[in-house]
Amino acid sequence: MTVEQAEERKPLLVFLNEVAGGRKLLQAVRERQDMASGVVVAAPQNQPSVGQLIDSDEIREAASARVEVTMALLGEFGIESVGEVLDPESSLALDDAVRAHRPAEVLLSALYETRFGFMRRNLVEWARDRIEPDVTLTHIPVRIEDDAIRWDLNHTLVVATKTVAAPDLVNRMKERAAIRPHRFTIVCPRSEGVGEAQVVRDLAATLAELYRADIDATGQPMSPDPFHAVKNAIEHYRIDDILISTFTGERSQWLEDDLIGRVREITDKSVEHIEVGRSAPAVVAAVAEGEEG
């Protein structure tokens, strides 16, 4: 690349309308990173498909989490990026991001048939009609187009927060995918004793590990309680089974609230409870904390 070409490079804009991560999105960014002056990750403060959010602050937090998880995921592959949270209206947010950053290309991560506004317009079609001619728009579907007719593909909803990066859980997902092609949707409801920054790092690490094994997955930290997150996911996604993860031998609010039993009451899908051991770093940290206390 010549000096002139380097000076003419423009940013690559990653616009997250739905969830964080995505193997196809990561692949697209990796293919384009050398031709871009930088990577910008942006998300509107809209209502995500999975997880019931009502409070405006929680909606902003969810958008921020989408950005932070995706940035952390890119970082797992050595890609630096900057992030921002924008207007709640997807179309206005996309407009603002394009005007502010003047990207060469927009990677629009959205579900098929994503609608917005009172007229319920198709976001992808609207963006293609409106975006500047010199800006390339590439739709990165959150789910593969043929999923609806791929009966060999198993869709598993994974509910995990403290355990989301536990080797036992990650290995269980890999084992499932080795037997039959899988797509995992991972939701991480807010949990006492673990900060959001840690959840973001752990979820990004797990997504990266799955992508390295060529396994499709998306994920999102969630603010509501786990039951509502699961219920909403069942309503919005094609879910074949559910995997709920907790630590072995540890007091769990999820278990005390009978999360597994309540979920089984609202679905005829298989609900598996996996108890995992703590990772080595977590054990070291727990020991150190005990010694200090």
mmCIF file of C-alpha atoms in Angstrom:
data_model
loop_
_atom_site.group_PDB
_atom_site.id
_atom_site.type_symbol
_atom_site.label_atom_id
_atom_site.label_comp_id
_atom_site.label_asym_id
_atom_site.label_seq_id
_atom_site.Cartn_x
_atom_site.Cartn_y
_atom_site.Cartn_z
ATOM 1 C CA MET A 1 0.000 0.000 0.000
ATOM 2 C CA THR A 2 1.394 3.393 -1.020
ATOM 3 C CA VAL A 3 1.496 6.459 1.235
ATOM 4 C CA GLU A 4 -1.203 8.054 -0.897
ATOM 5 C CA GLN A 5 -3.436 5.016 -0.534
ATOM 6 C CA ALA A 6 -2.900 4.971 3.223
ATOM 7 C CA GLU A 7 -3.854 8.637 3.481
ATOM 8 C CA GLU A 8 -7.034 8.001 1.477
ATOM 9 C CA ARG A 9 -8.208 5.185 3.715
ATOM 10 C CA LYS A 10 -11.496 5.682 5.514
ATOM 11 C CA PRO A 11 -12.993 4.041 8.602
ATOM 12 C CA LEU A 12 -14.975 0.833 8.592
ATOM 13 C CA LEU A 13 -18.282 1.322 10.429
ATOM 14 C CA VAL A 14 -19.760 -1.669 12.252
ATOM 15 C CA PHE A 15 -23.410 -0.935 13.080
ATOM 16 C CA LEU A 16 -24.949 -3.309 15.616
ATOM 17 C CA ASN A 17 -28.726 -3.173 15.420
ATOM 18 C CA GLU A 18 -29.440 -6.408 17.267
ATOM 19 C CA VAL A 19 -26.855 -8.380 19.226
ATOM 20 C CA ALA A 20 -23.139 -8.422 19.907
ATOM 21 C CA GLY A 21 -20.617 -10.435 17.999
ATOM 22 C CA GLY A 22 -21.332 -12.841 15.180
ATOM 23 C CA ARG A 23 -18.860 -15.057 13.323
ATOM 24 C CA LYS A 24 -19.778 -13.607 9.946
ATOM 25 C CA LEU A 25 -19.316 -10.081 11.290
ATOM 26 C CA LEU A 26 -15.891 -10.921 12.714
ATOM 27 C CA GLN A 27 -14.839 -12.501 9.425
ATOM 28 C CA ALA A 28 -15.971 -9.430 7.475
ATOM 29 C CA VAL A 29 -14.028 -7.060 9.754
ATOM 30 C CA ARG A 30 -10.882 -9.184 9.566
ATOM 31 C CA GLU A 31 -11.058 -9.219 5.755
ATOM 32 C CA ARG A 32 -11.311 -5.401 5.609
ATOM 33 C CA GLN A 33 -9.207 -4.144 8.513
ATOM 34 C CA ASP A 34 -6.007 -3.583 6.505
ATOM 35 C CA MET A 35 -7.834 -1.370 4.011
ATOM 36 C CA ALA A 36 -9.527 0.795 6.651
ATOM 37 C CA SER A 37 -8.108 3.706 8.644
ATOM 38 C CA GLY A 38 -9.834 2.309 11.742
ATOM 39 C CA VAL A 39 -12.864 0.416 12.983
ATOM 40 C CA VAL A 40 -15.855 2.143 14.584
ATOM 41 C CA VAL A 41 -18.431 0.038 16.448
ATOM 42 C CA ALA A 42 -21.791 1.773 16.942
ATOM 43 C CA ALA A 43 -25.219 0.740 18.210
ATOM 44 C CA PRO A 44 -28.593 2.463 18.575
ATOM 45 C CA GLN A 45 -30.306 2.524 21.968
ATOM 46 C CA ASN A 46 -33.044 0.251 20.688
ATOM 47 C CA GLN A 47 -34.855 -2.642 22.317
ATOM 48 C CA PRO A 48 -32.882 -5.852 21.724
ATOM 49 C CA SER A 49 -34.784 -8.911 20.578
ATOM 50 C CA VAL A 50 -33.673 -11.023 23.530
ATOM 51 C CA GLY A 51 -34.226 -9.823 27.071
ATOM 52 C CA GLN A 52 -37.112 -7.674 28.215
ATOM 53 C CA LEU A 53 -36.013 -4.100 28.853
ATOM 54 C CA ILE A 54 -38.303 -1.288 29.896
ATOM 55 C CA ASP A 55 -36.257 1.396 31.633
ATOM 56 C CA SER A 56 -34.490 3.810 29.275
ATOM 57 C CA ASP A 57 -31.272 3.536 31.269
ATOM 58 C CA GLU A 58 -31.342 -0.237 30.841
ATOM 59 C CA ILE A 59 -31.846 0.123 27.094
ATOM 60 C CA ARG A 60 -28.793 2.365 26.918
ATOM 61 C CA GLU A 61 -26.839 -0.138 29.006
ATOM 62 C CA ALA A 62 -27.844 -2.933 26.640
ATOM 63 C CA ALA A 63 -26.672 -0.923 23.618
ATOM 64 C CA SER A 64 -23.430 -0.117 25.391
ATOM 65 C CA ALA A 65 -22.952 -3.805 26.193
ATOM 66 C CA ARG A 66 -23.406 -4.739 22.519
ATOM 67 C CA VAL A 67 -20.667 -2.285 21.601
ATOM 68 C CA GLU A 68 -18.317 -3.306 24.406
ATOM 69 C CA VAL A 69 -18.660 -7.051 23.787
ATOM 70 C CA THR A 70 -18.034 -6.609 20.062
ATOM 71 C CA MET A 71 -15.009 -4.379 20.720
ATOM 72 C CA ALA A 72 -13.650 -6.936 23.200
ATOM 73 C CA LEU A 73 -14.263 -9.713 20.670
ATOM 74 C CA LEU A 74 -12.379 -7.808 17.969
ATOM 75 C CA GLY A 75 -9.602 -7.244 20.493
ATOM 76 C CA GLU A 76 -9.325 -11.024 20.948
ATOM 77 C CA PHE A 77 -8.218 -11.102 17.302
ATOM 78 C CA GLY A 78 -5.885 -8.112 17.555
ATOM 79 C CA ILE A 79 -8.271 -5.560 16.039
ATOM 80 C CA GLU A 80 -8.445 -2.179 17.754
ATOM 81 C CA SER A 81 -11.699 -0.230 17.581
ATOM 82 C CA VAL A 82 -13.616 2.673 19.076
ATOM 83 C CA GLY A 83 -17.257 2.540 20.080
ATOM 84 C CA GLU A 84 -20.287 4.739 20.592
ATOM 85 C CA VAL A 85 -23.959 4.508 21.535
ATOM 86 C CA LEU A 86 -26.376 6.499 19.392
ATOM 87 C CA ASP A 87 -30.010 7.605 18.951
ATOM 88 C CA PRO A 88 -32.706 5.044 19.898
ATOM 89 C CA GLU A 89 -34.145 5.163 16.367
ATOM 90 C CA SER A 90 -32.057 2.801 14.213
ATOM 91 C CA SER A 91 -32.339 4.866 11.044
ATOM 92 C CA LEU A 92 -31.377 8.138 12.736
ATOM 93 C CA ALA A 93 -28.507 6.440 14.531
ATOM 94 C CA LEU A 94 -27.171 5.024 11.259
ATOM 95 C CA ASP A 95 -27.520 8.428 9.603
ATOM 96 C CA ASP A 96 -25.594 10.099 12.426
ATOM 97 C CA ALA A 97 -22.823 7.496 12.392
ATOM 98 C CA VAL A 98 -22.295 7.765 8.633
ATOM 99 C CA ARG A 99 -22.205 11.577 8.743
ATOM 100 C CA ALA A 100 -19.835 11.636 11.701
ATOM 101 C CA HIS A 101 -17.308 9.070 10.464
ATOM 102 C CA ARG A 102 -17.615 9.168 6.652
ATOM 103 C CA PRO A 103 -16.796 5.451 6.356
ATOM 104 C CA ALA A 104 -15.846 3.664 3.167
ATOM 105 C CA GLU A 105 -18.149 0.816 4.138
ATOM 106 C CA VAL A 106 -20.875 0.056 6.659
ATOM 107 C CA LEU A 107 -21.276 -3.465 7.999
ATOM 108 C CA LEU A 108 -24.926 -3.509 9.076
ATOM 109 C CA SER A 109 -25.484 -6.299 11.595
ATOM 110 C CA ALA A 110 -29.235 -6.910 11.757
ATOM 111 C CA LEU A 111 -31.844 -9.620 11.643
ATOM 112 C CA TYR A 112 -33.569 -10.332 8.358
ATOM 113 C CA GLU A 113 -36.652 -8.158 7.885
ATOM 114 C CA THR A 114 -35.542 -5.704 10.572
ATOM 115 C CA ARG A 115 -38.222 -2.982 10.710
ATOM 116 C CA PHE A 116 -38.217 0.529 12.132
ATOM 117 C CA GLY A 117 -40.502 3.541 12.529
ATOM 118 C CA PHE A 118 -44.271 3.900 12.353
ATOM 119 C CA MET A 119 -44.286 2.771 8.717
ATOM 120 C CA ARG A 120 -42.316 -0.366 9.689
ATOM 121 C CA ARG A 121 -39.865 0.155 6.866
ATOM 122 C CA ASN A 122 -37.168 -2.408 6.132
ATOM 123 C CA LEU A 123 -33.953 -1.014 7.644
ATOM 124 C CA VAL A 124 -31.595 -2.631 5.143
ATOM 125 C CA GLU A 125 -33.579 -1.453 2.104
ATOM 126 C CA TRP A 126 -33.950 2.027 3.623
ATOM 127 C CA ALA A 127 -30.214 2.282 4.249
ATOM 128 C CA ARG A 128 -29.349 1.196 0.707
ATOM 129 C CA ASP A 129 -31.671 3.836 -0.734
ATOM 130 C CA ARG A 130 -30.431 6.614 1.541
ATOM 131 C CA ILE A 131 -26.732 6.026 2.059
ATOM 132 C CA GLU A 132 -24.229 8.012 -0.003
ATOM 133 C CA PRO A 133 -23.208 6.362 -3.304
ATOM 134 C CA ASP A 134 -19.544 6.291 -2.309
ATOM 135 C CA VAL A 135 -20.310 4.349 0.890
ATOM 136 C CA THR A 136 -20.660 0.582 0.515
ATOM 137 C CA LEU A 137 -23.384 -1.050 2.611
ATOM 138 C CA THR A 138 -22.997 -4.726 3.467
ATOM 139 C CA HIS A 139 -25.728 -6.524 5.400
ATOM 140 C CA ILE A 140 -24.303 -9.026 7.873
ATOM 141 C CA PRO A 141 -27.288 -11.171 8.920
ATOM 142 C CA VAL A 142 -27.424 -12.144 12.563
ATOM 143 C CA ARG A 143 -28.785 -15.509 11.468
ATOM 144 C CA ILE A 144 -27.991 -17.469 8.306
ATOM 145 C CA GLU A 145 -30.695 -17.121 5.682
ATOM 146 C CA ASP A 146 -31.201 -20.854 5.288
ATOM 147 C CA ASP A 147 -31.596 -21.515 9.028
ATOM 148 C CA ALA A 148 -35.367 -21.890 8.730
ATOM 149 C CA ILE A 149 -35.004 -24.899 6.432
ATOM 150 C CA ARG A 150 -31.812 -26.355 7.909
ATOM 151 C CA TRP A 151 -33.215 -29.036 10.146
ATOM 152 C CA ASP A 152 -29.708 -30.332 10.828
ATOM 153 C CA LEU A 153 -28.867 -27.062 12.623
ATOM 154 C CA ASN A 154 -29.631 -27.016 16.337
ATOM 155 C CA HIS A 155 -30.391 -23.668 18.004
ATOM 156 C CA THR A 156 -29.406 -23.633 21.674
ATOM 157 C CA LEU A 157 -30.119 -20.813 24.085
ATOM 158 C CA VAL A 158 -27.350 -20.611 26.691
ATOM 159 C CA VAL A 159 -28.060 -18.787 29.961
ATOM 160 C CA ALA A 160 -24.860 -18.052 31.875
ATOM 161 C CA THR A 161 -23.277 -15.093 33.635
ATOM 162 C CA LYS A 162 -20.647 -16.022 36.232
ATOM 163 C CA THR A 163 -19.924 -19.233 34.331
ATOM 164 C CA VAL A 164 -20.013 -17.924 30.766
ATOM 165 C CA ALA A 165 -16.249 -18.361 30.280
ATOM 166 C CA ALA A 166 -15.935 -21.544 32.360
ATOM 167 C CA PRO A 167 -13.978 -24.184 30.404
ATOM 168 C CA ASP A 168 -16.557 -26.852 31.271
ATOM 169 C CA LEU A 169 -19.341 -24.825 29.645
ATOM 170 C CA VAL A 170 -17.296 -23.899 26.578
ATOM 171 C CA ASN A 171 -16.247 -27.523 26.129
ATOM 172 C CA ARG A 172 -19.870 -28.647 26.476
ATOM 173 C CA MET A 173 -20.868 -26.302 23.640
ATOM 174 C CA LYS A 174 -17.984 -27.567 21.509
ATOM 175 C CA GLU A 175 -19.002 -31.175 22.183
ATOM 176 C CA ARG A 176 -22.563 -30.456 21.109
ATOM 177 C CA ALA A 177 -21.391 -28.746 17.924
ATOM 178 C CA ALA A 178 -19.097 -31.683 17.097
ATOM 179 C CA ILE A 179 -22.067 -34.051 17.143
ATOM 180 C CA ARG A 180 -24.442 -31.775 15.224
ATOM 181 C CA PRO A 181 -24.132 -28.256 13.719
ATOM 182 C CA HIS A 182 -25.172 -25.692 16.314
ATOM 183 C CA ARG A 183 -25.941 -22.021 16.646
ATOM 184 C CA PHE A 184 -25.703 -20.666 20.187
ATOM 185 C CA THR A 185 -27.466 -17.584 21.515
ATOM 186 C CA ILE A 186 -25.855 -16.653 24.845
ATOM 187 C CA VAL A 187 -27.622 -14.368 27.312
ATOM 188 C CA CYS A 188 -25.913 -13.149 30.480
ATOM 189 C CA PRO A 189 -28.443 -11.738 32.954
ATOM 190 C CA ARG A 190 -27.143 -9.339 35.580
ATOM 191 C CA SER A 191 -25.843 -11.193 38.620
ATOM 192 C CA GLU A 192 -24.613 -10.067 42.012
ATOM 193 C CA GLY A 193 -20.913 -10.445 42.612
ATOM 194 C CA VAL A 194 -19.799 -9.997 39.016
ATOM 195 C CA GLY A 195 -19.319 -6.633 37.326
ATOM 196 C CA GLU A 196 -20.457 -5.832 33.821
ATOM 197 C CA ALA A 197 -16.886 -5.283 32.643
ATOM 198 C CA GLN A 198 -16.006 -8.834 33.681
ATOM 199 C CA VAL A 199 -19.086 -10.254 31.959
ATOM 200 C CA VAL A 200 -18.166 -8.380 28.774
ATOM 201 C CA ARG A 201 -14.627 -9.804 28.821
ATOM 202 C CA ASP A 202 -15.796 -13.326 29.621
ATOM 203 C CA LEU A 203 -18.523 -13.354 26.963
ATOM 204 C CA ALA A 204 -16.135 -11.990 24.326
ATOM 205 C CA ALA A 205 -13.561 -14.650 25.222
ATOM 206 C CA THR A 206 -16.171 -17.405 24.893
ATOM 207 C CA LEU A 207 -17.444 -16.110 21.559
ATOM 208 C CA ALA A 208 -13.857 -15.901 20.289
ATOM 209 C CA GLU A 209 -13.176 -19.482 21.404
ATOM 210 C CA LEU A 210 -16.294 -20.719 19.602
ATOM 211 C CA TYR A 211 -15.448 -18.780 16.439
ATOM 212 C CA ARG A 212 -11.967 -20.274 16.389
ATOM 213 C CA ALA A 213 -13.701 -23.660 16.369
ATOM 214 C CA ASP A 214 -15.957 -22.486 13.483
ATOM 215 C CA ILE A 215 -19.053 -22.511 15.707
ATOM 216 C CA ASP A 216 -21.727 -19.847 15.235
ATOM 217 C CA ALA A 217 -22.820 -17.864 18.282
ATOM 218 C CA THR A 218 -24.010 -14.440 19.357
ATOM 219 C CA GLY A 219 -24.373 -13.036 22.829
ATOM 220 C CA GLN A 220 -25.565 -10.193 24.995
ATOM 221 C CA PRO A 221 -25.221 -9.142 28.638
ATOM 222 C CA MET A 222 -28.733 -8.598 30.002
ATOM 223 C CA SER A 223 -30.101 -6.461 32.797
ATOM 224 C CA PRO A 224 -33.420 -8.203 33.587
ATOM 225 C CA ASP A 225 -33.825 -11.371 35.592
ATOM 226 C CA PRO A 226 -32.939 -14.628 33.832
ATOM 227 C CA PHE A 227 -36.511 -15.945 33.607
ATOM 228 C CA HIS A 228 -37.717 -12.936 31.616
ATOM 229 C CA ALA A 229 -34.629 -13.145 29.397
ATOM 230 C CA VAL A 230 -35.340 -16.795 28.613
ATOM 231 C CA LYS A 231 -39.058 -16.188 28.082
ATOM 232 C CA ASN A 232 -38.382 -13.360 25.657
ATOM 233 C CA ALA A 233 -35.788 -15.384 23.763
ATOM 234 C CA ILE A 234 -38.245 -18.252 23.305
ATOM 235 C CA GLU A 235 -40.775 -15.796 21.869
ATOM 236 C CA HIS A 236 -38.353 -14.157 19.413
ATOM 237 C CA TYR A 237 -35.984 -16.904 18.293
ATOM 238 C CA ARG A 238 -36.295 -20.412 16.988
ATOM 239 C CA ILE A 239 -34.994 -22.287 20.030
ATOM 240 C CA ASP A 240 -34.508 -26.054 19.979
ATOM 241 C CA ASP A 241 -33.188 -26.428 23.501
ATOM 242 C CA ILE A 242 -31.951 -24.446 26.481
ATOM 243 C CA LEU A 243 -28.732 -24.795 28.480
ATOM 244 C CA ILE A 244 -28.595 -23.116 31.897
ATOM 245 C CA SER A 245 -25.206 -22.952 33.602
ATOM 246 C CA THR A 246 -24.250 -22.498 37.270
ATOM 247 C CA PHE A 247 -21.188 -23.278 39.396
ATOM 248 C CA THR A 248 -20.962 -26.641 41.133
ATOM 249 C CA GLY A 249 -21.580 -26.553 44.860
ATOM 250 C CA GLU A 250 -22.133 -22.800 45.011
ATOM 251 C CA ARG A 251 -25.183 -21.013 46.373
ATOM 252 C CA SER A 252 -27.123 -19.864 43.321
ATOM 253 C CA GLN A 253 -29.971 -17.374 43.309
ATOM 254 C CA TRP A 254 -31.105 -18.883 40.034
ATOM 255 C CA LEU A 255 -31.511 -22.284 41.666
ATOM 256 C CA GLU A 256 -33.112 -20.833 44.789
ATOM 257 C CA ASP A 257 -35.665 -19.110 42.546
ATOM 258 C CA ASP A 258 -36.246 -22.421 40.704
ATOM 259 C CA LEU A 259 -35.242 -20.931 37.356
ATOM 260 C CA ILE A 260 -34.931 -24.338 35.718
ATOM 261 C CA GLY A 261 -38.361 -25.489 36.874
ATOM 262 C CA ARG A 262 -40.018 -22.221 35.860
ATOM 263 C CA VAL A 263 -38.453 -22.371 32.394
ATOM 264 C CA ARG A 264 -39.614 -25.970 31.937
ATOM 265 C CA GLU A 265 -43.166 -24.851 32.718
ATOM 266 C CA ILE A 266 -43.242 -22.413 29.767
ATOM 267 C CA THR A 267 -41.650 -24.555 27.071
ATOM 268 C CA ASP A 268 -41.741 -28.070 25.703
ATOM 269 C CA LYS A 269 -38.082 -27.761 24.685
ATOM 270 C CA SER A 270 -35.351 -29.661 26.465
ATOM 271 C CA VAL A 271 -33.874 -27.680 29.380
ATOM 272 C CA GLU A 272 -30.452 -28.861 30.528
ATOM 273 C CA HIS A 273 -28.760 -27.675 33.705
ATOM 274 C CA ILE A 274 -24.981 -27.874 33.608
ATOM 275 C CA GLU A 275 -22.947 -27.367 36.766
ATOM 276 C CA VAL A 276 -19.392 -26.311 36.017
ATOM 277 C CA GLY A 277 -16.221 -26.036 38.059
ATOM 278 C CA ARG A 278 -14.454 -22.742 38.567
ATOM 279 C CA SER A 279 -11.656 -21.776 36.212
ATOM 280 C CA ALA A 280 -8.091 -21.756 37.599
ATOM 281 C CA PRO A 281 -7.851 -17.915 37.620
ATOM 282 C CA ALA A 282 -11.174 -17.720 39.491
ATOM 283 C CA VAL A 283 -9.952 -20.184 42.118
ATOM 284 C CA VAL A 284 -6.748 -18.203 42.619
ATOM 285 C CA ALA A 285 -8.716 -14.969 42.950
ATOM 286 C CA ALA A 286 -11.144 -16.531 45.427
ATOM 287 C CA VAL A 287 -8.299 -17.873 47.553
ATOM 288 C CA ALA A 288 -6.542 -14.504 47.511
ATOM 289 C CA GLU A 289 -9.765 -12.743 48.517
ATOM 290 C CA GLY A 290 -10.278 -15.194 51.372
ATOM 291 C CA GLU A 291 -6.756 -14.669 52.621
ATOM 292 C CA GLU A 292 -7.150 -10.924 52.545
ATOM 293 C CA GLY A 293 -10.465 -11.144 54.424
#
